[in-house]
């Protein structure tokens, strides 16, 4: 689970971004049926029955193109299966990340929660991770390369990166200016604080001028997400703030069979 020891310690920490682009920042490629109100979101999903969204991203490390990432969401009413696949070169080491996450809407606590996810990483920081959640997301059993560990969160649901991002967008659409969420990592529960900043105009190829809403994340990883209201609140780009290396992902293609008003 450690980065190559031949690398300087600070470089090892910052080199985690490219993998993080699929693990932490994979969340950034999130998409869910969107409306101004969460009840309307769920109702639209039910009426539509099922739909698919796909987002493709380029990954950069200190301005150098290092890989690509794609995410596909299959929605069925109040549940979804999200698959992510990325390939990148991290300091010359080829890495592939794949994840399949199952999520659903909790009527008990009125939030999106993870049911289970399976994550496989080859090359850089290779691992096979299977996680099952219970107690409305407050408990998680992590099987990491055959070693099982149980985790429990007293107050907040534990989530994978995809469900965390979907919940993050729900809170953003709800008008929240700051909130806290917890990610279930391979060997820890990672709490994050999020702060919504003032919208800003930006030229984004191939869409032209868009209004982007920045959301700053603090905690184990410092990231700024940029969501575009004109594009169904899709994540347009995200920046990882490392000490030595700066990471970036940018959306290059988006398609959806979902109702654009949902």
PDB file of C-alpha atoms in Angstrom:
ATOM      1  CA  UNK A   1       0.000   0.000   0.000  1.00  0.00           C
ATOM      2  CA  UNK A   2       3.030   2.291   0.133  1.00  0.00           C
ATOM      3  CA  UNK A   3       4.421   4.383  -2.686  1.00  0.00           C
ATOM      4  CA  UNK A   4       7.827   3.323  -4.076  1.00  0.00           C
ATOM      5  CA  UNK A   5      10.382   3.939  -1.329  1.00  0.00           C
ATOM      6  CA  UNK A   6      12.970   5.066  -3.862  1.00  0.00           C
ATOM      7  CA  UNK A   7      10.992   8.297  -4.255  1.00  0.00           C
ATOM      8  CA  UNK A   8      11.529  11.199  -1.832  1.00  0.00           C
ATOM      9  CA  UNK A   9       8.838  11.180   0.868  1.00  0.00           C
ATOM     10  CA  UNK A  10       7.233  14.457  -0.225  1.00  0.00           C
ATOM     11  CA  UNK A  11       7.248  13.347  -3.862  1.00  0.00           C
ATOM     12  CA  UNK A  12       5.613  10.038  -2.887  1.00  0.00           C
ATOM     13  CA  UNK A  13       2.818  11.950  -1.142  1.00  0.00           C
ATOM     14  CA  UNK A  14       2.181  14.232  -4.103  1.00  0.00           C
ATOM     15  CA  UNK A  15       2.470  11.470  -6.705  1.00  0.00           C
ATOM     16  CA  UNK A  16      -0.668   9.972  -5.176  1.00  0.00           C
ATOM     17  CA  UNK A  17      -2.723  12.488  -7.160  1.00  0.00           C
ATOM     18  CA  UNK A  18      -2.979  10.531 -10.395  1.00  0.00           C
ATOM     19  CA  UNK A  19      -4.329   7.521  -8.556  1.00  0.00           C
ATOM     20  CA  UNK A  20      -6.358   9.930  -6.452  1.00  0.00           C
ATOM     21  CA  UNK A  21      -7.869  11.257  -9.654  1.00  0.00           C
ATOM     22  CA  UNK A  22      -9.607   7.900  -9.826  1.00  0.00           C
ATOM     23  CA  UNK A  23      -9.929   7.267  -6.109  1.00  0.00           C
ATOM     24  CA  UNK A  24     -10.516  10.636  -4.428  1.00  0.00           C
ATOM     25  CA  UNK A  25     -11.047  12.787  -7.507  1.00  0.00           C
ATOM     26  CA  UNK A  26     -12.883  10.077  -9.383  1.00  0.00           C
ATOM     27  CA  UNK A  27     -15.650  11.409  -7.312  1.00  0.00           C
ATOM     28  CA  UNK A  28     -15.343  14.563  -9.240  1.00  0.00           C
ATOM     29  CA  UNK A  29     -16.591  12.980 -12.385  1.00  0.00           C
ATOM     30  CA  UNK A  30     -19.854  12.465 -10.607  1.00  0.00           C
ATOM     31  CA  UNK A  31     -23.245  12.864 -12.180  1.00  0.00           C
ATOM     32  CA  UNK A  32     -26.745  12.187 -11.012  1.00  0.00           C
ATOM     33  CA  UNK A  33     -30.180  13.243 -12.246  1.00  0.00           C
ATOM     34  CA  UNK A  34     -30.352  16.905 -11.175  1.00  0.00           C
ATOM     35  CA  UNK A  35     -33.112  19.310 -10.236  1.00  0.00           C
ATOM     36  CA  UNK A  36     -33.425  22.192  -7.855  1.00  0.00           C
ATOM     37  CA  UNK A  37     -35.139  20.015  -5.228  1.00  0.00           C
ATOM     38  CA  UNK A  38     -34.125  16.574  -4.006  1.00  0.00           C
ATOM     39  CA  UNK A  39     -37.750  15.332  -4.053  1.00  0.00           C
ATOM     40  CA  UNK A  40     -38.031  16.335  -7.717  1.00  0.00           C
ATOM     41  CA  UNK A  41     -34.781  14.499  -8.407  1.00  0.00           C
ATOM     42  CA  UNK A  42     -36.115  11.253  -6.972  1.00  0.00           C
ATOM     43  CA  UNK A  43     -39.529  11.655  -8.615  1.00  0.00           C
ATOM     44  CA  UNK A  44     -37.951  12.274 -12.029  1.00  0.00           C
ATOM     45  CA  UNK A  45     -35.797   9.186 -11.626  1.00  0.00           C
ATOM     46  CA  UNK A  46     -38.852   7.084 -10.817  1.00  0.00           C
ATOM     47  CA  UNK A  47     -40.754   8.367 -13.868  1.00  0.00           C
ATOM     48  CA  UNK A  48     -37.850   7.898 -16.203  1.00  0.00           C
ATOM     49  CA  UNK A  49     -37.176   4.408 -14.891  1.00  0.00           C
ATOM     50  CA  UNK A  50     -33.604   4.151 -16.045  1.00  0.00           C
ATOM     51  CA  UNK A  51     -30.976   6.182 -17.859  1.00  0.00           C
ATOM     52  CA  UNK A  52     -27.235   6.372 -18.463  1.00  0.00           C
ATOM     53  CA  UNK A  53     -24.657   9.117 -18.089  1.00  0.00           C
ATOM     54  CA  UNK A  54     -21.035   8.986 -19.238  1.00  0.00           C
ATOM     55  CA  UNK A  55     -18.202  11.401 -18.480  1.00  0.00           C
ATOM     56  CA  UNK A  56     -14.662  11.262 -19.912  1.00  0.00           C
ATOM     57  CA  UNK A  57     -11.719  13.125 -18.397  1.00  0.00           C
ATOM     58  CA  UNK A  58      -8.091  13.909 -19.127  1.00  0.00           C
ATOM     59  CA  UNK A  59      -5.639  13.638 -16.218  1.00  0.00           C
ATOM     60  CA  UNK A  60      -2.680  16.013 -15.843  1.00  0.00           C
ATOM     61  CA  UNK A  61       0.197  16.105 -13.370  1.00  0.00           C
ATOM     62  CA  UNK A  62       2.118  19.398 -13.160  1.00  0.00           C
ATOM     63  CA  UNK A  63       0.795  20.328 -16.599  1.00  0.00           C
ATOM     64  CA  UNK A  64       1.760  17.020 -18.264  1.00  0.00           C
ATOM     65  CA  UNK A  65      -0.962  14.770 -19.694  1.00  0.00           C
ATOM     66  CA  UNK A  66      -0.611  11.491 -17.783  1.00  0.00           C
ATOM     67  CA  UNK A  67      -3.807   9.562 -18.510  1.00  0.00           C
ATOM     68  CA  UNK A  68      -7.558   9.374 -18.983  1.00  0.00           C
ATOM     69  CA  UNK A  69     -10.577   8.458 -16.897  1.00  0.00           C
ATOM     70  CA  UNK A  70     -14.147   7.478 -17.811  1.00  0.00           C
ATOM     71  CA  UNK A  71     -17.224   7.031 -15.621  1.00  0.00           C
ATOM     72  CA  UNK A  72     -20.546   5.473 -16.534  1.00  0.00           C
ATOM     73  CA  UNK A  73     -23.655   5.667 -14.364  1.00  0.00           C
ATOM     74  CA  UNK A  74     -26.592   3.317 -14.830  1.00  0.00           C
ATOM     75  CA  UNK A  75     -29.597   4.732 -12.972  1.00  0.00           C
ATOM     76  CA  UNK A  76     -32.695   2.739 -12.056  1.00  0.00           C
ATOM     77  CA  UNK A  77     -35.154   4.687  -9.936  1.00  0.00           C
ATOM     78  CA  UNK A  78     -33.561   5.425  -6.579  1.00  0.00           C
ATOM     79  CA  UNK A  79     -30.456   3.317  -7.108  1.00  0.00           C
ATOM     80  CA  UNK A  80     -27.472   3.272  -9.415  1.00  0.00           C
ATOM     81  CA  UNK A  81     -24.391   1.328 -10.431  1.00  0.00           C
ATOM     82  CA  UNK A  82     -21.352   3.474 -11.200  1.00  0.00           C
ATOM     83  CA  UNK A  83     -18.328   2.070 -13.018  1.00  0.00           C
ATOM     84  CA  UNK A  84     -15.039   3.955 -13.283  1.00  0.00           C
ATOM     85  CA  UNK A  85     -11.987   3.102 -15.364  1.00  0.00           C
ATOM     86  CA  UNK A  86      -8.758   5.073 -15.638  1.00  0.00           C
ATOM     87  CA  UNK A  87      -5.296   4.509 -17.040  1.00  0.00           C
ATOM     88  CA  UNK A  88      -2.304   6.668 -16.214  1.00  0.00           C
ATOM     89  CA  UNK A  89       1.458   6.746 -16.027  1.00  0.00           C
ATOM     90  CA  UNK A  90       2.717   7.772 -12.604  1.00  0.00           C
ATOM     91  CA  UNK A  91       6.433   8.620 -12.632  1.00  0.00           C
ATOM     92  CA  UNK A  92       6.909   6.074 -15.393  1.00  0.00           C
ATOM     93  CA  UNK A  93       4.805   3.352 -13.748  1.00  0.00           C
ATOM     94  CA  UNK A  94       1.720   2.326 -15.723  1.00  0.00           C
ATOM     95  CA  UNK A  95      -1.393   2.157 -13.520  1.00  0.00           C
ATOM     96  CA  UNK A  96      -4.980   1.107 -14.148  1.00  0.00           C
ATOM     97  CA  UNK A  97      -7.857   1.805 -11.768  1.00  0.00           C
ATOM     98  CA  UNK A  98     -11.284   0.164 -11.988  1.00  0.00           C
ATOM     99  CA  UNK A  99     -14.223   0.440  -9.608  1.00  0.00           C
ATOM    100  CA  UNK A 100     -17.833  -0.680  -9.515  1.00  0.00           C
ATOM    101  CA  UNK A 101     -20.029   0.962  -6.872  1.00  0.00           C
ATOM    102  CA  UNK A 102     -23.651   0.297  -5.921  1.00  0.00           C
ATOM    103  CA  UNK A 103     -25.591   3.115  -4.252  1.00  0.00           C
ATOM    104  CA  UNK A 104     -29.166   3.906  -3.263  1.00  0.00           C
ATOM    105  CA  UNK A 105     -31.365   6.546  -1.659  1.00  0.00           C
ATOM    106  CA  UNK A 106     -31.944   6.171   2.090  1.00  0.00           C
ATOM    107  CA  UNK A 107     -35.509   7.042   3.081  1.00  0.00           C
ATOM    108  CA  UNK A 108     -34.483   6.833   6.739  1.00  0.00           C
ATOM    109  CA  UNK A 109     -31.890   9.605   6.624  1.00  0.00           C
ATOM    110  CA  UNK A 110     -32.746  11.249   3.278  1.00  0.00           C
ATOM    111  CA  UNK A 111     -29.320  10.876   1.679  1.00  0.00           C
ATOM    112  CA  UNK A 112     -27.428   8.820  -0.905  1.00  0.00           C
ATOM    113  CA  UNK A 113     -25.572   5.903   0.652  1.00  0.00           C
ATOM    114  CA  UNK A 114     -23.200   3.235  -0.660  1.00  0.00           C
ATOM    115  CA  UNK A 115     -24.314  -0.396  -0.590  1.00  0.00           C
ATOM    116  CA  UNK A 116     -21.013  -1.909  -1.765  1.00  0.00           C
ATOM    117  CA  UNK A 117     -18.051  -1.274  -4.027  1.00  0.00           C
ATOM    118  CA  UNK A 118     -15.223  -3.250  -5.590  1.00  0.00           C
ATOM    119  CA  UNK A 119     -11.991  -1.483  -6.456  1.00  0.00           C
ATOM    120  CA  UNK A 120      -9.048  -2.953  -8.383  1.00  0.00           C
ATOM    121  CA  UNK A 121      -5.739  -1.161  -8.972  1.00  0.00           C
ATOM    122  CA  UNK A 122      -2.838  -2.597 -10.960  1.00  0.00           C
ATOM    123  CA  UNK A 123       0.655  -1.140 -11.236  1.00  0.00           C
ATOM    124  CA  UNK A 124       1.144   1.831  -8.913  1.00  0.00           C
ATOM    125  CA  UNK A 125      -0.186   1.044  -5.395  1.00  0.00           C
ATOM    126  CA  UNK A 126      -1.799  -2.191  -6.636  1.00  0.00           C
ATOM    127  CA  UNK A 127      -4.683  -3.586  -4.610  1.00  0.00           C
ATOM    128  CA  UNK A 128      -7.973  -5.473  -4.697  1.00  0.00           C
ATOM    129  CA  UNK A 129     -10.527  -3.939  -2.345  1.00  0.00           C
ATOM    130  CA  UNK A 130     -14.083  -5.151  -1.692  1.00  0.00           C
ATOM    131  CA  UNK A 131     -16.254  -3.142   0.721  1.00  0.00           C
ATOM    132  CA  UNK A 132     -19.759  -3.887   2.012  1.00  0.00           C
ATOM    133  CA  UNK A 133     -21.785  -1.324   3.990  1.00  0.00           C
ATOM    134  CA  UNK A 134     -24.500  -1.829   6.597  1.00  0.00           C
ATOM    135  CA  UNK A 135     -26.428   0.101   9.273  1.00  0.00           C
ATOM    136  CA  UNK A 136     -27.482   2.756   6.754  1.00  0.00           C
ATOM    137  CA  UNK A 137     -23.870   3.394   5.748  1.00  0.00           C
ATOM    138  CA  UNK A 138     -22.552   3.778   9.280  1.00  0.00           C
ATOM    139  CA  UNK A 139     -20.645   0.471   9.216  1.00  0.00           C
ATOM    140  CA  UNK A 140     -18.238  -0.900   6.615  1.00  0.00           C
ATOM    141  CA  UNK A 141     -16.406  -4.203   6.204  1.00  0.00           C
ATOM    142  CA  UNK A 142     -13.266  -3.792   4.088  1.00  0.00           C
ATOM    143  CA  UNK A 143     -11.594  -6.794   2.454  1.00  0.00           C
ATOM    144  CA  UNK A 144      -8.218  -5.504   1.279  1.00  0.00           C
ATOM    145  CA  UNK A 145      -6.223  -8.185  -0.547  1.00  0.00           C
ATOM    146  CA  UNK A 146      -7.796 -10.825   1.694  1.00  0.00           C
ATOM    147  CA  UNK A 147      -7.345  -8.950   4.987  1.00  0.00           C
ATOM    148  CA  UNK A 148     -10.687  -7.962   6.551  1.00  0.00           C
ATOM    149  CA  UNK A 149     -11.171  -4.876   8.745  1.00  0.00           C
ATOM    150  CA  UNK A 150     -14.396  -3.447  10.188  1.00  0.00           C
ATOM    151  CA  UNK A 151     -15.073   0.293  10.494  1.00  0.00           C
ATOM    152  CA  UNK A 152     -17.877   2.215  12.197  1.00  0.00           C
ATOM    153  CA  UNK A 153     -18.823   5.881  12.001  1.00  0.00           C
ATOM    154  CA  UNK A 154     -20.861   7.249  14.898  1.00  0.00           C
ATOM    155  CA  UNK A 155     -22.627  10.132  13.161  1.00  0.00           C
ATOM    156  CA  UNK A 156     -22.034  10.237   9.418  1.00  0.00           C
ATOM    157  CA  UNK A 157     -22.419   7.681   6.648  1.00  0.00           C
ATOM    158  CA  UNK A 158     -19.276   6.162   5.170  1.00  0.00           C
ATOM    159  CA  UNK A 159     -19.148   6.312   1.373  1.00  0.00           C
ATOM    160  CA  UNK A 160     -17.063   5.382  -1.610  1.00  0.00           C
ATOM    161  CA  UNK A 161     -15.829   8.233  -3.806  1.00  0.00           C
ATOM    162  CA  UNK A 162     -18.674   7.994  -6.324  1.00  0.00           C
ATOM    163  CA  UNK A 163     -21.473   8.109  -3.761  1.00  0.00           C
ATOM    164  CA  UNK A 164     -19.619  10.786  -1.796  1.00  0.00           C
ATOM    165  CA  UNK A 165     -19.553  12.964  -4.900  1.00  0.00           C
ATOM    166  CA  UNK A 166     -23.242  12.378  -5.642  1.00  0.00           C
ATOM    167  CA  UNK A 167     -24.134  13.338  -2.084  1.00  0.00           C
ATOM    168  CA  UNK A 168     -21.850  16.343  -2.375  1.00  0.00           C
ATOM    169  CA  UNK A 169     -23.750  17.556  -5.454  1.00  0.00           C
ATOM    170  CA  UNK A 170     -27.084  16.995  -3.716  1.00  0.00           C
ATOM    171  CA  UNK A 171     -25.988  19.296  -0.905  1.00  0.00           C
ATOM    172  CA  UNK A 172     -24.656  21.816  -3.405  1.00  0.00           C
ATOM    173  CA  UNK A 173     -28.009  21.833  -5.232  1.00  0.00           C
ATOM    174  CA  UNK A 174     -29.774  22.177  -1.906  1.00  0.00           C
ATOM    175  CA  UNK A 175     -27.996  25.487  -1.378  1.00  0.00           C
ATOM    176  CA  UNK A 176     -25.574  24.422   1.335  1.00  0.00           C
ATOM    177  CA  UNK A 177     -22.459  26.586   1.633  1.00  0.00           C
ATOM    178  CA  UNK A 178     -20.462  24.168   3.757  1.00  0.00           C
ATOM    179  CA  UNK A 179     -20.832  20.550   4.847  1.00  0.00           C
ATOM    180  CA  UNK A 180     -18.893  17.498   6.041  1.00  0.00           C
ATOM    181  CA  UNK A 181     -18.693  14.007   4.510  1.00  0.00           C
ATOM    182  CA  UNK A 182     -16.646  10.874   5.257  1.00  0.00           C
ATOM    183  CA  UNK A 183     -14.928   8.597   2.733  1.00  0.00           C
ATOM    184  CA  UNK A 184     -14.123   4.946   3.418  1.00  0.00           C
ATOM    185  CA  UNK A 185     -10.508   4.580   2.332  1.00  0.00           C
ATOM    186  CA  UNK A 186      -8.553   1.333   2.131  1.00  0.00           C
ATOM    187  CA  UNK A 187      -7.182   1.626   5.664  1.00  0.00           C
ATOM    188  CA  UNK A 188      -9.007   4.526   7.343  1.00  0.00           C
ATOM    189  CA  UNK A 189     -12.120   6.659   7.549  1.00  0.00           C
ATOM    190  CA  UNK A 190     -11.278  10.027   5.980  1.00  0.00           C
ATOM    191  CA  UNK A 191     -13.423  13.029   7.035  1.00  0.00           C
ATOM    192  CA  UNK A 192     -13.630  16.014   4.683  1.00  0.00           C
ATOM    193  CA  UNK A 193     -14.966  19.552   5.010  1.00  0.00           C
ATOM    194  CA  UNK A 194     -16.402  21.263   1.921  1.00  0.00           C
ATOM    195  CA  UNK A 195     -16.774  25.010   1.308  1.00  0.00           C
ATOM    196  CA  UNK A 196     -18.794  26.403  -1.627  1.00  0.00           C
ATOM    197  CA  UNK A 197     -17.227  29.528  -3.160  1.00  0.00           C
ATOM    198  CA  UNK A 198     -18.561  32.278  -5.430  1.00  0.00           C
ATOM    199  CA  UNK A 199     -19.296  31.291  -9.061  1.00  0.00           C
ATOM    200  CA  UNK A 200     -16.774  32.276 -11.726  1.00  0.00           C
ATOM    201  CA  UNK A 201     -16.849  32.486 -15.520  1.00  0.00           C
ATOM    202  CA  UNK A 202     -14.534  30.223 -17.509  1.00  0.00           C
ATOM    203  CA  UNK A 203     -13.896  29.245 -21.148  1.00  0.00           C
ATOM    204  CA  UNK A 204     -14.115  25.449 -21.385  1.00  0.00           C
ATOM    205  CA  UNK A 205     -13.488  23.513 -24.589  1.00  0.00           C
ATOM    206  CA  UNK A 206     -15.682  22.332 -26.297  1.00  0.00           C
ATOM    207  CA  UNK A 207     -18.545  24.071 -24.457  1.00  0.00           C
ATOM    208  CA  UNK A 208     -17.356  27.673 -24.530  1.00  0.00           C
ATOM    209  CA  UNK A 209     -18.119  30.084 -21.707  1.00  0.00           C
ATOM    210  CA  UNK A 210     -19.529  28.394 -18.608  1.00  0.00           C
ATOM    211  CA  UNK A 211     -20.264  29.465 -15.061  1.00  0.00           C
ATOM    212  CA  UNK A 212     -18.293  27.272 -12.669  1.00  0.00           C
ATOM    213  CA  UNK A 213     -19.108  26.813  -8.984  1.00  0.00           C
ATOM    214  CA  UNK A 214     -15.925  26.013  -6.995  1.00  0.00           C
ATOM    215  CA  UNK A 215     -16.182  23.684  -4.004  1.00  0.00           C
ATOM    216  CA  UNK A 216     -13.065  23.482  -1.826  1.00  0.00           C
ATOM    217  CA  UNK A 217     -12.310  20.241   0.029  1.00  0.00           C
ATOM    218  CA  UNK A 218     -10.056  20.143   3.070  1.00  0.00           C
ATOM    219  CA  UNK A 219      -8.901  17.132   5.065  1.00  0.00           C
ATOM    220  CA  UNK A 220      -6.624  14.242   4.087  1.00  0.00           C
ATOM    221  CA  UNK A 221      -6.594  15.585   0.507  1.00  0.00           C
ATOM    222  CA  UNK A 222      -7.012  19.243  -0.510  1.00  0.00           C
ATOM    223  CA  UNK A 223      -8.976  19.507  -3.745  1.00  0.00           C
ATOM    224  CA  UNK A 224     -11.026  22.190  -5.505  1.00  0.00           C
ATOM    225  CA  UNK A 225     -13.951  20.939  -7.608  1.00  0.00           C
ATOM    226  CA  UNK A 226     -15.604  23.042 -10.343  1.00  0.00           C
ATOM    227  CA  UNK A 227     -19.236  22.272 -11.227  1.00  0.00           C
ATOM    228  CA  UNK A 228     -21.119  23.758 -14.214  1.00  0.00           C
ATOM    229  CA  UNK A 229     -24.819  24.617 -13.661  1.00  0.00           C
ATOM    230  CA  UNK A 230     -25.319  24.972 -17.450  1.00  0.00           C
ATOM    231  CA  UNK A 231     -24.157  21.377 -17.934  1.00  0.00           C
ATOM    232  CA  UNK A 232     -26.459  19.591 -15.468  1.00  0.00           C
ATOM    233  CA  UNK A 233     -24.048  20.484 -12.647  1.00  0.00           C
ATOM    234  CA  UNK A 234     -21.441  18.122 -14.073  1.00  0.00           C
ATOM    235  CA  UNK A 235     -17.930  18.330 -12.734  1.00  0.00           C
ATOM    236  CA  UNK A 236     -15.914  20.224 -15.358  1.00  0.00           C
ATOM    237  CA  UNK A 237     -12.534  20.090 -13.668  1.00  0.00           C
ATOM    238  CA  UNK A 238     -10.793  19.527 -10.357  1.00  0.00           C
ATOM    239  CA  UNK A 239      -7.433  20.604  -8.981  1.00  0.00           C
ATOM    240  CA  UNK A 240      -5.367  18.692  -6.439  1.00  0.00           C
ATOM    241  CA  UNK A 241      -3.210  21.001  -4.318  1.00  0.00           C
ATOM    242  CA  UNK A 242       0.032  19.121  -3.681  1.00  0.00           C
ATOM    243  CA  UNK A 243       3.266  20.426  -2.180  1.00  0.00           C
ATOM    244  CA  UNK A 244       5.495  19.700  -5.159  1.00  0.00           C
ATOM    245  CA  UNK A 245       3.125  18.412  -7.851  1.00  0.00           C
ATOM    246  CA  UNK A 246      -0.179  19.916  -8.932  1.00  0.00           C
ATOM    247  CA  UNK A 247      -2.866  17.616 -10.304  1.00  0.00           C
ATOM    248  CA  UNK A 248      -5.759  18.402 -12.623  1.00  0.00           C
ATOM    249  CA  UNK A 249      -8.599  16.534 -14.307  1.00  0.00           C
ATOM    250  CA  UNK A 250     -10.714  18.117 -17.063  1.00  0.00           C
ATOM    251  CA  UNK A 251     -13.898  16.923 -18.726  1.00  0.00           C
ATOM    252  CA  UNK A 252     -13.509  16.359 -22.481  1.00  0.00           C
ATOM    253  CA  UNK A 253     -16.776  14.540 -23.288  1.00  0.00           C
ATOM    254  CA  UNK A 254     -20.189  14.133 -21.676  1.00  0.00           C
ATOM    255  CA  UNK A 255     -23.280  12.262 -22.861  1.00  0.00           C
ATOM    256  CA  UNK A 256     -26.570  11.414 -21.190  1.00  0.00           C
ATOM    257  CA  UNK A 257     -29.835   9.615 -21.927  1.00  0.00           C
ATOM    258  CA  UNK A 258     -31.294  11.069 -18.734  1.00  0.00           C
ATOM    259  CA  UNK A 259     -33.848  13.865 -18.787  1.00  0.00           C
ATOM    260  CA  UNK A 260     -31.784  17.068 -18.821  1.00  0.00           C
ATOM    261  CA  UNK A 261     -34.343  18.611 -16.453  1.00  0.00           C
ATOM    262  CA  UNK A 262     -33.972  15.759 -13.947  1.00  0.00           C
TER     263      UNK A 262
END
